[in-house]
PDB file of C-alpha atoms in Angstrom:
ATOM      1  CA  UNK A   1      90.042 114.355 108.436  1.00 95.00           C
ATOM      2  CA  UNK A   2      93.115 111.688 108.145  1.00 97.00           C
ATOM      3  CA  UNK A   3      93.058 111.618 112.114  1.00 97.00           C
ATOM      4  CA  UNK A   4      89.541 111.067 112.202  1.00 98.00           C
ATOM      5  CA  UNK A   5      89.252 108.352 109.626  1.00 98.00           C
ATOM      6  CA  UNK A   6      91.736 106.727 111.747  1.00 98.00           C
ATOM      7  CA  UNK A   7      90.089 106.796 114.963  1.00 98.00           C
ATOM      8  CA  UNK A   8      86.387 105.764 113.731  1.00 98.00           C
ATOM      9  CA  UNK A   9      87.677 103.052 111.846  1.00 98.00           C
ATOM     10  CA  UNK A  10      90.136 101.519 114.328  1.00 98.00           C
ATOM     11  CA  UNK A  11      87.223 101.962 116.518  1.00 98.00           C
ATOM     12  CA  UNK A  12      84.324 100.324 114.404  1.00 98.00           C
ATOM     13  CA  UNK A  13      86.743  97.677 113.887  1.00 98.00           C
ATOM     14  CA  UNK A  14      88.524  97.207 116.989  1.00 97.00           C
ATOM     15  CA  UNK A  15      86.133  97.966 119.800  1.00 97.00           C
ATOM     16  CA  UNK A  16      83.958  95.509 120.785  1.00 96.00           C
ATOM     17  CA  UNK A  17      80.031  96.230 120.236  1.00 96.00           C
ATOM     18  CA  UNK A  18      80.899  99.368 118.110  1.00 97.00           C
ATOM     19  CA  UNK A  19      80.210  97.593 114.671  1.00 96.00           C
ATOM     20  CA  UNK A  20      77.001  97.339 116.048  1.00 96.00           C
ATOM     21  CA  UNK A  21      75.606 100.396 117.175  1.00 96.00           C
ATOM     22  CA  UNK A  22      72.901 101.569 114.758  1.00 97.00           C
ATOM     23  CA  UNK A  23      71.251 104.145 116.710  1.00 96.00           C
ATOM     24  CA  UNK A  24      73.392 107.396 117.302  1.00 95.00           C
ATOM     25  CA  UNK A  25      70.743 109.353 115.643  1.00 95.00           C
ATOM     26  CA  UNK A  26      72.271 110.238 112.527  1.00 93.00           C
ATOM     27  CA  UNK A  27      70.189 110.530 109.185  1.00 94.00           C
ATOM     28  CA  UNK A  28      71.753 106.789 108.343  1.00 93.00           C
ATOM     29  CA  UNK A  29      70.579 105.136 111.728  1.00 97.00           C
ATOM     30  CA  UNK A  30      68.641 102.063 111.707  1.00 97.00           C
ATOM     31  CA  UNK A  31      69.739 100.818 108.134  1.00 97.00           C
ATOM     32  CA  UNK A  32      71.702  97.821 109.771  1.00 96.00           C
ATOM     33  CA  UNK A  33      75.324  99.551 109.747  1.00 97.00           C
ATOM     34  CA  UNK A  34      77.644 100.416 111.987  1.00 97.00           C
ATOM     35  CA  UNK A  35      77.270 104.442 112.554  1.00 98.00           C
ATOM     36  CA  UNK A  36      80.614 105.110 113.583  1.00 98.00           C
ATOM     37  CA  UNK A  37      81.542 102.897 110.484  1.00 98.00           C
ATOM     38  CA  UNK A  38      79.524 105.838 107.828  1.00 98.00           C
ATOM     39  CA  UNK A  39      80.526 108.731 109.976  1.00 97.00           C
ATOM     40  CA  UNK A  40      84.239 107.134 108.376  1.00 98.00           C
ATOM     41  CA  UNK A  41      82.940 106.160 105.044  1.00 98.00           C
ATOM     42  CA  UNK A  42      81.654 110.527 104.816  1.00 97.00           C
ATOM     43  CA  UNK A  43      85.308 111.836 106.039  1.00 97.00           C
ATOM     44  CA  UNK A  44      87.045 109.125 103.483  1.00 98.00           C
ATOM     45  CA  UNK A  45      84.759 110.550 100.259  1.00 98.00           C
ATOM     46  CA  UNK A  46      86.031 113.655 101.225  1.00 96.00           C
ATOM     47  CA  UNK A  47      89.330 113.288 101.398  1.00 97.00           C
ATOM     48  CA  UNK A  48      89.238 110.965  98.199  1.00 98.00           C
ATOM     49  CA  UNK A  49      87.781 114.122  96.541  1.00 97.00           C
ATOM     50  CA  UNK A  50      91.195 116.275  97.701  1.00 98.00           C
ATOM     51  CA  UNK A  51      93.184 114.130  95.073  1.00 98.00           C
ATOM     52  CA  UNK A  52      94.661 115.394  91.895  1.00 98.00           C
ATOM     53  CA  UNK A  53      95.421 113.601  88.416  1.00 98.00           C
ATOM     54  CA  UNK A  54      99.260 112.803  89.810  1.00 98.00           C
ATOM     55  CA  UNK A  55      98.191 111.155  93.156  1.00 98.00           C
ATOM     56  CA  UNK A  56      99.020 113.622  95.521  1.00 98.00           C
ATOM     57  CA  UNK A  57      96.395 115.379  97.600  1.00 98.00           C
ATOM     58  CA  UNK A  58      95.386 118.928  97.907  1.00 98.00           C
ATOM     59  CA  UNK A  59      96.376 120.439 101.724  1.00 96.00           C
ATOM     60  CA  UNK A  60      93.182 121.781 102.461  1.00 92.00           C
ATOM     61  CA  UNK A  61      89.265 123.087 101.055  1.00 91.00           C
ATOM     62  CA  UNK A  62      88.469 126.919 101.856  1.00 90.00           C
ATOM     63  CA  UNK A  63      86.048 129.619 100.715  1.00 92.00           C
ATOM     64  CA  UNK A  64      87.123 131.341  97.857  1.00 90.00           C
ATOM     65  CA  UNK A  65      86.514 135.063  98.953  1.00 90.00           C
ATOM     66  CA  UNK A  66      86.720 134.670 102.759  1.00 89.00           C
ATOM     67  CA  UNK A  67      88.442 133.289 105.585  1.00 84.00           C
ATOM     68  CA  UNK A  68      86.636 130.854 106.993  1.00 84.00           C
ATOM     69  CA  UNK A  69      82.643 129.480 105.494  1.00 82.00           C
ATOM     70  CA  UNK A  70      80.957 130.306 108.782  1.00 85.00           C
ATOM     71  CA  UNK A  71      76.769 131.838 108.941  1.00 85.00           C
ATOM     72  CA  UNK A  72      75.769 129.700 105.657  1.00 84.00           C
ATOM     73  CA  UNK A  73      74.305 126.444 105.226  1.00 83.00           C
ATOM     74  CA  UNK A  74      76.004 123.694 103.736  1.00 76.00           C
ATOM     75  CA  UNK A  75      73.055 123.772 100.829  1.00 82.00           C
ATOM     76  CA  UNK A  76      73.996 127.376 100.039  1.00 83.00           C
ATOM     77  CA  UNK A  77      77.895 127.138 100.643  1.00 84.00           C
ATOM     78  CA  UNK A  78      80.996 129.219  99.590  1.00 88.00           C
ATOM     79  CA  UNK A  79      82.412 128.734  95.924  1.00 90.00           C
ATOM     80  CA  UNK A  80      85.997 126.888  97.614  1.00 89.00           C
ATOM     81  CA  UNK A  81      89.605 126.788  96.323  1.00 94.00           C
ATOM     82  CA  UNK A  82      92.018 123.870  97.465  1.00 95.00           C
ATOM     83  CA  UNK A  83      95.391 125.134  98.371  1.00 95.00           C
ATOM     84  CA  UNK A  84      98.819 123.466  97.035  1.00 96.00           C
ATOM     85  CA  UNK A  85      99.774 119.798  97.907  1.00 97.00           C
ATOM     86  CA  UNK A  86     102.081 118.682  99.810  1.00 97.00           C
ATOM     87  CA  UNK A  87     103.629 115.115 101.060  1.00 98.00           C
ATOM     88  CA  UNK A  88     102.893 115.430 104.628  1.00 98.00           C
ATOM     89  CA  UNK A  89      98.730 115.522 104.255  1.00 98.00           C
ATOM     90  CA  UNK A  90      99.189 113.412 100.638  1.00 98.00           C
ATOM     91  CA  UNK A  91     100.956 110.582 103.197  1.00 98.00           C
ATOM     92  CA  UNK A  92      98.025 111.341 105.829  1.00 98.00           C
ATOM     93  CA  UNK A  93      95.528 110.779 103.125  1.00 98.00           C
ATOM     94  CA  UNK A  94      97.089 107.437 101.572  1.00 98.00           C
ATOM     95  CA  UNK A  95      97.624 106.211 105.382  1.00 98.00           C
ATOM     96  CA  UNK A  96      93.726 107.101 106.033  1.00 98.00           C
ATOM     97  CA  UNK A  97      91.995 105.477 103.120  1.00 98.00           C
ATOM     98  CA  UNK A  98      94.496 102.412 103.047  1.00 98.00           C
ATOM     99  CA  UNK A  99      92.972 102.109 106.594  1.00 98.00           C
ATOM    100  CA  UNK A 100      89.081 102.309 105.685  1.00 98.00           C
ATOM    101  CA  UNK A 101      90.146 100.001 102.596  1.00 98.00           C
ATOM    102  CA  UNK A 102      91.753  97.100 104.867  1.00 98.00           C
ATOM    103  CA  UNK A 103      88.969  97.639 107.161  1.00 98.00           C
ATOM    104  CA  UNK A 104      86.611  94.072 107.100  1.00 98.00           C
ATOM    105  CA  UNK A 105      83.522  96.402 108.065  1.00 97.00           C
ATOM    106  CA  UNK A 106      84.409  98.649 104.816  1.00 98.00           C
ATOM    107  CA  UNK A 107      84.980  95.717 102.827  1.00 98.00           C
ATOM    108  CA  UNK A 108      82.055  94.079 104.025  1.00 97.00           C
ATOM    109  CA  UNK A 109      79.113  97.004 103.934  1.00 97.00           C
ATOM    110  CA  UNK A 110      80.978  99.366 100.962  1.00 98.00           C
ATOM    111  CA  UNK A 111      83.323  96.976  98.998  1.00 98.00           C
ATOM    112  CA  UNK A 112      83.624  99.219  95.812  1.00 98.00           C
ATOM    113  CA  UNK A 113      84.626 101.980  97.945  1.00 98.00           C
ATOM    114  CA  UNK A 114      86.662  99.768  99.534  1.00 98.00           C
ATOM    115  CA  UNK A 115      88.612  98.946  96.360  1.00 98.00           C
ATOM    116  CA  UNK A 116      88.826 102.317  95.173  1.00 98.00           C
ATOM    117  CA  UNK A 117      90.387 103.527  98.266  1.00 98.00           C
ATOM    118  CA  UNK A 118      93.199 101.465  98.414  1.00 98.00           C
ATOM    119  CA  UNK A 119      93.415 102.363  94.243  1.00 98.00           C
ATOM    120  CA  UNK A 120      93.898 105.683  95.573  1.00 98.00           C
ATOM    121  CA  UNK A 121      95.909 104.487  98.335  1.00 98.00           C
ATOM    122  CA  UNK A 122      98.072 103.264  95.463  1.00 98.00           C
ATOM    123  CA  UNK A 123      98.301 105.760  93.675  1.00 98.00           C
ATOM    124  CA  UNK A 124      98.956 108.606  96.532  1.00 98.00           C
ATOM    125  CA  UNK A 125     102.683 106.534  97.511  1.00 98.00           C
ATOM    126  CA  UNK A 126     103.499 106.570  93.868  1.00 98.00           C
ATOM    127  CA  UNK A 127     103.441 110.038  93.888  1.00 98.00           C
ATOM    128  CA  UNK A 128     105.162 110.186  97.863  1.00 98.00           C
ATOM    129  CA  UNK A 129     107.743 107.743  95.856  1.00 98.00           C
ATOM    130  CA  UNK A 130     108.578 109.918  92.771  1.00 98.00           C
ATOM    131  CA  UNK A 131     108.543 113.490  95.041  1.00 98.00           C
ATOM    132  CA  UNK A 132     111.370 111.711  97.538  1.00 98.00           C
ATOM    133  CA  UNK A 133     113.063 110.236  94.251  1.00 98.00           C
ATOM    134  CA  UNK A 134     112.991 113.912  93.130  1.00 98.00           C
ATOM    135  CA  UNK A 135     113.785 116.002  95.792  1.00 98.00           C
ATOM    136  CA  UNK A 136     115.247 113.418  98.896  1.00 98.00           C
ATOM    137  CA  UNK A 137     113.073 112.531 102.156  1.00 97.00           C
ATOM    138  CA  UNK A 138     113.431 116.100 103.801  1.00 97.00           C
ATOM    139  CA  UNK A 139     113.723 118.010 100.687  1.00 97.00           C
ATOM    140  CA  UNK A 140     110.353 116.544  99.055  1.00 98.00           C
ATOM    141  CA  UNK A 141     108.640 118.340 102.358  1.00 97.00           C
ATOM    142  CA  UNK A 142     107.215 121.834 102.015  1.00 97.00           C
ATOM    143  CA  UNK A 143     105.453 123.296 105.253  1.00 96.00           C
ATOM    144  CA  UNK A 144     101.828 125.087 104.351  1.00 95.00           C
ATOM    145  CA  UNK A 145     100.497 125.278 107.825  1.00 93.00           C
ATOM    146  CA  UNK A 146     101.430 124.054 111.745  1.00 92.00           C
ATOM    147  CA  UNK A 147      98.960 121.268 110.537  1.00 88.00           C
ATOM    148  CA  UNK A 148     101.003 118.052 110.810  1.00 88.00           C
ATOM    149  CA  UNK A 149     104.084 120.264 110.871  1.00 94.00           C
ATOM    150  CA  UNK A 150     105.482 118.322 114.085  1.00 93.00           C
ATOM    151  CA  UNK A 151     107.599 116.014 112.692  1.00 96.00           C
ATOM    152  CA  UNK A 152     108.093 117.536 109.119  1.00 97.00           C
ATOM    153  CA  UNK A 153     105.972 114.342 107.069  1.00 98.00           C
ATOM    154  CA  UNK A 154     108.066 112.021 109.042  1.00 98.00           C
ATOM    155  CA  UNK A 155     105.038 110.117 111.151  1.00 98.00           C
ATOM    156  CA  UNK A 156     102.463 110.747 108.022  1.00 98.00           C
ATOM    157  CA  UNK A 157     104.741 108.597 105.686  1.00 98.00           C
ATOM    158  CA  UNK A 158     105.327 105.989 108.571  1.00 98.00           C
ATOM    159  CA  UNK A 159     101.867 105.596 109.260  1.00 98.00           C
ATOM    160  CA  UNK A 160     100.891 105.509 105.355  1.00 98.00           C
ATOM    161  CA  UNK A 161     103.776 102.961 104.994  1.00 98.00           C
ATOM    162  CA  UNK A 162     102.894 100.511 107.957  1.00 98.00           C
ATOM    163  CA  UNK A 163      98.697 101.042 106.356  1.00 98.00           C
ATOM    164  CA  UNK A 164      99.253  99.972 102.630  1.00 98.00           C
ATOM    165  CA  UNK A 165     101.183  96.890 104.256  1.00 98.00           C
ATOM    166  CA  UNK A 166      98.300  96.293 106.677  1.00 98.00           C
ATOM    167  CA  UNK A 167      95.891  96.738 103.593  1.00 98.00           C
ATOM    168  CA  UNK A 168      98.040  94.459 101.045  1.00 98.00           C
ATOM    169  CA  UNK A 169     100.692  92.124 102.877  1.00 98.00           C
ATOM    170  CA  UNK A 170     103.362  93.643 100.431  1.00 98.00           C
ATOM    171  CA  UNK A 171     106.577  92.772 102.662  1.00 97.00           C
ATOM    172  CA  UNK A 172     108.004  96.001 100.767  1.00 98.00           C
ATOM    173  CA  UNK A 173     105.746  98.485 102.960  1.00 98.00           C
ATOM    174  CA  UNK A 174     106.500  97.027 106.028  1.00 98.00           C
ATOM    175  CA  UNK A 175     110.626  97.037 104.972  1.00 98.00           C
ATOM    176  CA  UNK A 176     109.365 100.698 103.846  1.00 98.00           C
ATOM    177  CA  UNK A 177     107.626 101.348 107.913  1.00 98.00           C
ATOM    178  CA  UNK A 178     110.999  99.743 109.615  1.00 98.00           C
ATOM    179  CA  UNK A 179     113.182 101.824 107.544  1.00 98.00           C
ATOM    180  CA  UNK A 180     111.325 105.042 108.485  1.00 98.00           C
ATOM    181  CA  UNK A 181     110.075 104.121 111.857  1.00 98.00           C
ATOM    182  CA  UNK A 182     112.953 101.458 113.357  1.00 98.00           C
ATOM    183  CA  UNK A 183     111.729 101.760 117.036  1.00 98.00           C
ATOM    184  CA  UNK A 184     107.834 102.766 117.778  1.00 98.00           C
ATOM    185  CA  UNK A 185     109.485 103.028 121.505  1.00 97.00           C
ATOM    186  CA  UNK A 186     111.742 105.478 120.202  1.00 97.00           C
ATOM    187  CA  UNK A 187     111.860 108.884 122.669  1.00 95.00           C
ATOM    188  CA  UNK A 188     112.209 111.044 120.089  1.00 96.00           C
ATOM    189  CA  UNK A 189     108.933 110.663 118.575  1.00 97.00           C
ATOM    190  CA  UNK A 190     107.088 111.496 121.958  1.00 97.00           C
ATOM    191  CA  UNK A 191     105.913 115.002 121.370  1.00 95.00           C
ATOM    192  CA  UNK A 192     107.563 116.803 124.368  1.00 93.00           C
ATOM    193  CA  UNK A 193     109.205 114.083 125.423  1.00 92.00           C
ATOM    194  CA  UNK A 194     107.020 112.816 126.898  1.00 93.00           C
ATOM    195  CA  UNK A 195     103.437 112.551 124.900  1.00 95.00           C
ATOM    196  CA  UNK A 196     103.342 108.855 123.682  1.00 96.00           C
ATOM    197  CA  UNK A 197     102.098 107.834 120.391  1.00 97.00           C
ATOM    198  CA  UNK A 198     101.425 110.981 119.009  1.00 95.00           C
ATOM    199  CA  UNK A 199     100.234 112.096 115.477  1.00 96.00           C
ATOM    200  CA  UNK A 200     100.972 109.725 112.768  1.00 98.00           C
ATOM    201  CA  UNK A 201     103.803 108.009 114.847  1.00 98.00           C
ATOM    202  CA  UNK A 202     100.578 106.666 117.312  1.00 98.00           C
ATOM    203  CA  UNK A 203      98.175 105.655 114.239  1.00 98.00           C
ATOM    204  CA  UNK A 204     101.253 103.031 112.905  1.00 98.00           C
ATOM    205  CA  UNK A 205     101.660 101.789 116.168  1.00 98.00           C
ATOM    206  CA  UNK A 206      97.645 101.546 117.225  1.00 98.00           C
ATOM    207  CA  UNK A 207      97.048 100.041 113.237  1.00 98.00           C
ATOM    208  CA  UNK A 208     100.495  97.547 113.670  1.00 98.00           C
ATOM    209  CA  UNK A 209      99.478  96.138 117.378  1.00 98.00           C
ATOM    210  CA  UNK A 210      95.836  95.463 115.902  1.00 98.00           C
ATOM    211  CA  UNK A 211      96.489  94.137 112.592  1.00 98.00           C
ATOM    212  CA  UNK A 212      95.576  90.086 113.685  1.00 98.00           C
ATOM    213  CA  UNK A 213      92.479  91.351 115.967  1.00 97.00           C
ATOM    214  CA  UNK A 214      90.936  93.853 113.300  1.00 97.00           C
ATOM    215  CA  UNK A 215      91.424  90.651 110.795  1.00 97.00           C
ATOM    216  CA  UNK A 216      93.355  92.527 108.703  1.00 98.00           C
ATOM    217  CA  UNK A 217      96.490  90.228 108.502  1.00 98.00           C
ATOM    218  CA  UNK A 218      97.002  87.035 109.962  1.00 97.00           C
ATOM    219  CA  UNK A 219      99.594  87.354 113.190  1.00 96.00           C
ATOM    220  CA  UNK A 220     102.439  85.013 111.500  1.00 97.00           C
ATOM    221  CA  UNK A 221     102.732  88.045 108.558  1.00 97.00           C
ATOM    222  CA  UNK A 222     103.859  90.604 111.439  1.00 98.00           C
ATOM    223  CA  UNK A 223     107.198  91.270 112.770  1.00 98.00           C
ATOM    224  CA  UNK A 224     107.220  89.233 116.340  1.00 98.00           C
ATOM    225  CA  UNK A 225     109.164  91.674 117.692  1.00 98.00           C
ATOM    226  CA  UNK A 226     108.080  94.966 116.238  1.00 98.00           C
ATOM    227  CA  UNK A 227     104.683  94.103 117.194  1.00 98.00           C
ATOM    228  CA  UNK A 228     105.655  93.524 120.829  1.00 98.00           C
ATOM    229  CA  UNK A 229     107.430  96.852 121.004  1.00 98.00           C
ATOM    230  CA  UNK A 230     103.694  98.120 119.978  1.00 98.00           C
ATOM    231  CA  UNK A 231     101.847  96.530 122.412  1.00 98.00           C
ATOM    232  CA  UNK A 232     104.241  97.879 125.006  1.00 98.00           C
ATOM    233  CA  UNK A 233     104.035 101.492 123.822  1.00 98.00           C
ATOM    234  CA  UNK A 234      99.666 101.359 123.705  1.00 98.00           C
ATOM    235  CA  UNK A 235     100.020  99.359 127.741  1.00 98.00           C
ATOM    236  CA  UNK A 236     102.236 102.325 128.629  1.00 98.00           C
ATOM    237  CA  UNK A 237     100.530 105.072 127.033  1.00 97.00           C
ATOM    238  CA  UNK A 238      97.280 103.594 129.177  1.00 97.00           C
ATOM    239  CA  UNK A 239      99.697 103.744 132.154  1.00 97.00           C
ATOM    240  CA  UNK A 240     100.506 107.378 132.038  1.00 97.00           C
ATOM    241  CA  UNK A 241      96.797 108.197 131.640  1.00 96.00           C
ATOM    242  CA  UNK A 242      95.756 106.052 134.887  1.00 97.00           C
ATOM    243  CA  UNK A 243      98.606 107.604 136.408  1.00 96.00           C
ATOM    244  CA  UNK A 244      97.348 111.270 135.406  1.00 96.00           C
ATOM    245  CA  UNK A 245      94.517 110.417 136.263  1.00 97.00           C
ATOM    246  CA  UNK A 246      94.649 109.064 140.094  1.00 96.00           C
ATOM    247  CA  UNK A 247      97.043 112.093 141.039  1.00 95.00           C
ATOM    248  CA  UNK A 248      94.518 114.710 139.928  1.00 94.00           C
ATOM    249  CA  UNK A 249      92.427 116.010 142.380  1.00 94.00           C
ATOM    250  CA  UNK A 250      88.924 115.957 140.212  1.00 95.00           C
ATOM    251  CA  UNK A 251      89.880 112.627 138.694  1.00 94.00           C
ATOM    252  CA  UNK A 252      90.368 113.780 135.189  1.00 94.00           C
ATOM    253  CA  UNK A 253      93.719 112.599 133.069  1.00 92.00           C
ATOM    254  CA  UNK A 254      95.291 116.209 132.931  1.00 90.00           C
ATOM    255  CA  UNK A 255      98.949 115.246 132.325  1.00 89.00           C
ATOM    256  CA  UNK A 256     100.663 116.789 134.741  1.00 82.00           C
TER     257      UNK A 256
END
C-alpha cells in the first residue's frame, strides 16, 4: 500500500495531464478530481487506519479464521486481526502519508487529510526515533515477512526521512536522509547489483529529484549536489530500460 501511495501520488503530481484525468470510470469520476489522486487518498485512509496509540503501524490486515479473505464480498467480509508492528512497514507508512501530505493536489482537494497525515507522519518517526534509541538501527528491526525484507528497514527509513523533509523543510530530516542514505548512486543499494532505484531506496531518490517540480520545496532548500546525483540515477535507470528494451527481440524491457 506504501509503494502504491507513492507511485499515484508522484504521478498525480508529477506527470503532466494526470491531475486532470476525471474519467477512469471509477465510482468518484466526473466530480472535478484527479482519479489517480483518490485512488491515493483510499490506500492512505487505509494505511492511516494500521496505526496504533504509540505511532508505529501494524505489519499487515488478515482474516481472523483463514488464510487469505478470498469468495466474499467486501460488504460481507472476514472479522480481521492486524499482526505485530514493526519499523520497516511503520517507516513505509510515515514515508507514504508524509508524501500524500506534501502533495499540492492533497493539500489542495483534501487539506484536513492532508494535515492529519503528516500528524501521523509525525508521530510514526517518533516512534522509529525512540525504537532505534532503544534497541540501535539494526537491532530496532524485526523481520515478519520477505515483505520489505531486502534491505532490513534500511531504504523504508531513508525514504520516510528524505519525505517528512520534503513535507516540512526541517533541515534535520534531510541531515537524517544523508546520514542513512550518503550516495543514492551507491551500488550497493541496486537489488542484484544491478536493479536501480529499487524499493524504498528508488521512492527517496524519485521524491528528492522532484521536490522543486511537484512544488513541494523551492530548489534553493535542496542539496545541489545530492539532487544531481538523483537526477543521474532516474536518466540512467531510463537508460537501462531503453537499452533492455531495443536488444529484445519483441520489444519489451525484459532485463536481460
Amino acid at each position: 500500500s506504501a509503494g502504491l501511495i507513492h507511485y499515484l501520488v508522484f504521478t498525480a503530481d508529477s506527470i503532466p495531464g494526470v491531475a486532470a484525468m476525471d474519467n477512469m470510470g471509477l465510482p468518484e469520476s466526473g466530480d472535478g478530481i484527479s482519479d489517480v489522486l483518490q485512488e491515493a487518498k483510499i490506500e492512505a485512509d487505509y494505511i492511516a487506519k494500521l496505526q496504533d496509540a504509540d505511532g508505529g503501524f501494524y505489519f499487515l490486515t488478515y482474516p481472523k479464521n483463514r488464510e487469505y479473505e478470498s469468495g466474499t464480498a467486501p460488504d460481507n467480509g472476514d472479522a480481521q486481526v492486524v499482526w505485530p508492528k514493526n519499523t520497516s512497514v511503520s517507516a513505509a507508512a510515515v514515508a507514504a502519508l508524509a508524501q500524500a501530505a506534501s502533495s499540492p493536489l492533497m493539500k489542495l482537494h483534501y487539506p484536513q487529510a492532508a494535515a492529519k497525515y503528516l500528524q501521523q507522519a509525525t508521530l510514526g518517526w517518533q516512534f522509529l526515533s525512540n525504537a532505534i534509541a532503544k534497541h540501535g538501527k539494526a537491532g530496532a528491526y524485526q523481520k515478519i515477512t520477505f515483505y520489505g525484507d531486502h534491505y532490513t528497514h534500511d531504504d523504508e527509513l531513508a525514504w520516510a526521512a528524505c519525505e517528512l523533509f520534503l513535507a516540512t523543510g526541517d533541515a534535520a530530516y534531510q541531515r537524517q536522509l544523508f546520514a542513512w542514505f550518503p550516495n543514492p548512486a551507491d551500488y550497493a543499494t541496486y537489488r542484484w547489483g544491478w536493479w536501480r532505484m529499487s524499493e524504498g531506496w528508488g521512492n527517496a531518490i524519485r521524491s528528492y529529484a522532484f521536490a522543486a517540480r511537484s512544488g513541494r520545496l523551492p530548489a534553493t532548500a535542496l542539496d545541489a549536489r545530492y539532487l544531481r546525483i538523483c537526477e543521474g540515477e532516474i536518466i540512467a535507470a531510463g537508460d537501462d530500460v531503453l537499452d533492455w528494451s531495443t536488444k529484445n527481440a519483441y520489444g519489451t524491457p525484459f532485463p536481460v
